[in-house]
CSV table of C-alpha atoms in Angstrom, one decimal:
chain,number,residue,atom,x,y,z
A,941,MET,CA,0.3,0.1,-0.2
A,942,ALA,CA,1.0,3.6,-0.7
A,943,GLU,CA,2.4,5.9,1.6
A,944,LYS,CA,-0.1,8.8,1.7
A,945,HIS,CA,1.9,12.0,1.4
A,946,SER,CA,1.6,14.7,4.0
A,947,GLY,CA,1.6,18.5,3.3
A,948,MET,CA,1.1,20.0,-0.1
A,949,THR,CA,3.3,19.6,-3.2
A,950,LEU,CA,6.6,19.7,-3.7
A,951,ILE,CA,6.6,22.7,-5.2
A,952,VAL,CA,4.6,24.3,-3.0
A,953,LYS,CA,7.4,23.1,0.2
A,954,THR,CA,10.2,23.7,-2.6
A,955,ILE,CA,8.8,27.4,-2.4
A,956,THR,CA,8.0,27.2,1.2
A,957,ARG,CA,11.6,26.8,2.3
A,958,PHE,CA,12.6,30.1,0.5
A,959,THR,CA,10.3,32.6,1.5
A,960,VAL,CA,9.5,31.5,5.2
A,961,TRP,CA,12.2,33.1,5.8
A,962,LEU,CA,12.3,36.4,4.3
A,963,ILE,CA,8.4,36.4,5.8
A,964,LEU,CA,9.8,35.6,9.2
A,965,LEU,CA,12.4,38.6,8.2
A,966,TYR,CA,10.2,40.8,7.2
A,967,GLY,CA,8.3,40.4,10.8
A,968,ILE,CA,11.3,41.2,12.5
A,969,PHE,CA,11.8,44.5,10.5
A,970,LEU,CA,8.0,45.8,10.9
A,971,MET,CA,8.9,45.1,14.6
A,972,ILE,CA,12.2,46.8,15.1
A,973,HIS,CA,11.1,50.0,13.1
A,974,GLY,CA,7.9,50.0,15.0
A,975,HIS,CA,8.9,53.0,16.5
A,976,LEU,CA,9.6,55.1,13.0
A,977,THR,CA,7.8,53.0,10.3
A,978,PRO,CA,4.0,51.6,10.2
A,979,GLY,CA,4.1,49.0,11.9
A,980,GLY,CA,5.2,48.0,15.7
A,981,GLY,CA,4.9,45.2,17.6
A,982,PHE,CA,1.1,43.7,17.0
A,983,VAL,CA,2.1,43.6,13.2
A,984,GLY,CA,5.6,42.5,13.5
A,985,GLY,CA,3.7,39.3,15.6
A,986,LEU,CA,1.3,38.6,13.1
A,987,VAL,CA,3.7,38.4,10.7
A,988,VAL,CA,6.4,35.9,12.6
A,989,ALA,CA,3.2,33.9,13.6
A,990,LEU,CA,2.4,33.7,9.4
A,991,SER,CA,5.4,32.4,8.7
A,992,PHE,CA,4.7,29.5,10.8
A,993,ILE,CA,1.3,29.1,9.8
A,994,HIS,CA,3.0,28.8,6.0
A,995,MET,CA,4.9,25.9,7.1
A,996,LYS,CA,2.4,24.3,9.0
A,997,LEU,CA,-0.1,24.1,6.1
A,998,ALA,CA,2.8,23.8,3.8
A,999,PHE,CA,4.2,20.2,5.0
A,1000,GLY,CA,1.5,19.1,7.1
A,1001,LYS,CA,2.2,16.5,9.8
A,1002,LYS,CA,6.1,16.1,8.9
A,1003,CYS,CA,6.6,19.9,9.6
A,1004,PRO,CA,10.2,21.1,10.9
A,1005,VAL,CA,7.8,23.2,13.7
A,1006,LYS,CA,6.1,20.7,15.7
A,1007,GLY,CA,2.7,21.1,17.5
A,1008,SER,CA,4.4,19.8,20.5
A,1009,GLY,CA,6.0,22.9,21.2
A,1010,LYS,CA,3.2,23.7,22.7
A,1011,THR,CA,4.6,24.7,26.3
A,1012,PHE,CA,7.7,26.7,24.5
A,1013,LEU,CA,4.5,28.7,22.6
A,1014,HIS,CA,3.0,29.1,26.0
A,1015,ALA,CA,6.7,30.1,27.7
A,1016,LEU,CA,6.7,32.7,24.4
A,1017,ASP,CA,3.4,34.0,25.5
A,1018,SER,CA,3.4,34.2,29.0
A,1019,SER,CA,7.4,36.0,28.4
A,1020,GLY,CA,6.1,38.3,26.2
A,1021,ALA,CA,3.3,39.5,28.9
A,1022,LEU,CA,5.9,39.5,31.5
A,1023,LEU,CA,8.0,41.7,29.9
A,1024,PHE,CA,5.9,44.1,28.8
A,1025,LEU,CA,4.5,44.2,32.6
A,1026,GLY,CA,8.0,44.6,34.0
A,1027,ILE,CA,8.4,47.3,31.5
A,1028,GLY,CA,5.5,49.2,32.8
A,1029,VAL,CA,6.5,48.3,37.0
A,1030,ALA,CA,10.1,49.5,36.1
A,1031,ALA,CA,8.7,52.6,35.2
A,1032,PHE,CA,6.8,53.1,38.3
A,1033,PHE,CA,9.2,52.1,40.3
A,1034,ALA,CA,11.8,55.1,38.8
A,1035,GLY,CA,8.9,57.6,40.0
A,1036,LEU,CA,6.8,57.5,36.3
A,1037,PRO,CA,3.6,57.0,35.4
A,1038,PHE,CA,3.3,53.4,34.2
A,1039,LEU,CA,4.8,52.3,30.7
A,1040,SER,CA,6.8,55.9,31.0
A,1041,ASN,CA,10.0,56.0,28.3
A,1042,PHE,CA,12.8,56.2,31.4
A,1043,LEU,CA,15.3,55.4,28.8
A,1044,PRO,CA,17.3,57.7,27.5
A,1045,LYS,CA,16.6,58.7,23.8
A,1046,GLY,CA,18.9,59.2,20.7
A,1047,LYS,CA,18.6,61.4,17.8
A,1048,LEU,CA,16.0,61.4,16.0
A,1049,PHE,CA,14.5,59.2,13.2
A,1050,ASP,CA,17.9,56.7,14.6
A,1051,LEU,CA,16.8,53.3,14.8
A,1052,PHE,CA,17.8,53.1,18.9
A,1053,SER,CA,16.5,56.5,19.4
A,1054,ALA,CA,13.3,55.4,21.4
A,1055,GLY,CA,13.9,54.4,24.7
A,1056,THR,CA,11.8,52.1,26.2
A,1057,ILE,CA,9.4,51.9,23.0
A,1058,PRO,CA,11.4,48.7,21.1
A,1059,ILE,CA,11.4,46.7,24.2
A,1060,LEU,CA,7.7,47.2,24.1
A,1061,ASN,CA,7.8,46.3,20.8
A,1062,PHE,CA,9.3,43.0,21.0
A,1063,ALA,CA,7.1,42.2,23.8
A,1064,ILE,CA,3.7,42.5,21.9
A,1065,MET,CA,5.8,40.2,19.4
A,1066,LEU,CA,6.5,37.6,21.2
A,1067,LYS,CA,2.6,37.7,23.0
A,1068,VAL,CA,1.2,37.9,19.3
A,1069,GLY,CA,3.0,35.7,17.5
A,1070,ALA,CA,2.9,33.1,20.2
A,1071,ALA,CA,-0.8,33.3,20.7
A,1072,ILE,CA,-1.9,33.8,16.9
A,1073,PHE,CA,0.0,30.3,16.4
A,1074,LEU,CA,-0.8,29.2,19.5
A,1075,VAL,CA,-4.7,29.6,18.1
A,1076,PHE,CA,-3.6,28.0,14.7
A,1077,ILE,CA,-2.8,24.9,16.2
A,1078,ALA,CA,-5.7,24.7,18.4
A,1079,LEU,CA,-7.9,25.0,15.8
A,1080,ASN,CA,-5.9,22.7,14.1
A,1081,LEU,CA,-6.3,20.3,16.5
A,1082,TYR,CA,-10.0,21.3,17.6
A,1083,GLU,CA,-10.7,20.2,13.4
A,1084,HIS,CA,-9.7,17.2,13.5
A,1085,GLY,CA,-11.0,16.3,16.9
A,1086,SER,CA,-14.3,17.2,15.6
A,1087,LYS,CA,-13.8,14.8,12.4
A,1088,ALA,CA,-12.9,11.9,14.6
A,1089,GLY,CA,-16.0,12.9,17.6
A,1090,ASN,CA,-18.4,13.2,14.6
A,1091,SER,CA,-18.1,9.6,13.1
A,1092,GLU,CA,-18.2,7.9,16.8
A,1093,ASP,CA,-21.1,10.7,17.3
A,1094,SER,CA,-23.0,9.1,14.3
A,1095,LYS,CA,-22.4,5.6,15.5
A,1096,ASN,CA,-23.7,6.0,18.7
A,1097,GLU,CA,-26.7,7.7,17.2
A,1098,LYS,CA,-27.3,4.7,14.6
A,1099,ARG,CA,-26.9,1.9,17.6
A,1100,GLU,CA,-29.4,4.2,19.8
A,1101,GLY,CA,-31.7,4.1,16.7
A,1102,GLU,CA,-31.7,0.1,16.8
């Protein structure tokens, strides 16, 4: 019996191997330049998550990004939230309002010129990217579970009807 292929065609998998890194780098670029251009942590996190979703869709079960890394994704999600909260609390303990920009600022339009904003963008990128990828994995597991559940429910209904 022939082995069933996992994922999409060879062409899609080959293109994915090349493009996923560009998508990932673009997400990081959006996060880094978020205080200078439209973008930031939320948009960067979405693009980073979409690069991993792209891999899962292309490769299927044989994806290099395994679904068993859910604990790692939960840790990234929590780390992003804790980093964001930590910056806010640090500003509070510095005698400033919550989430105030307490780091020194640089020159206007310089990449490292925004104090705490790039750090906050990074925290938001971690939070959003991990959460979106976790939602994708959860929906994927729910879909597979409901397909198995539907077949069992239909068998039970047939037994009850007899």
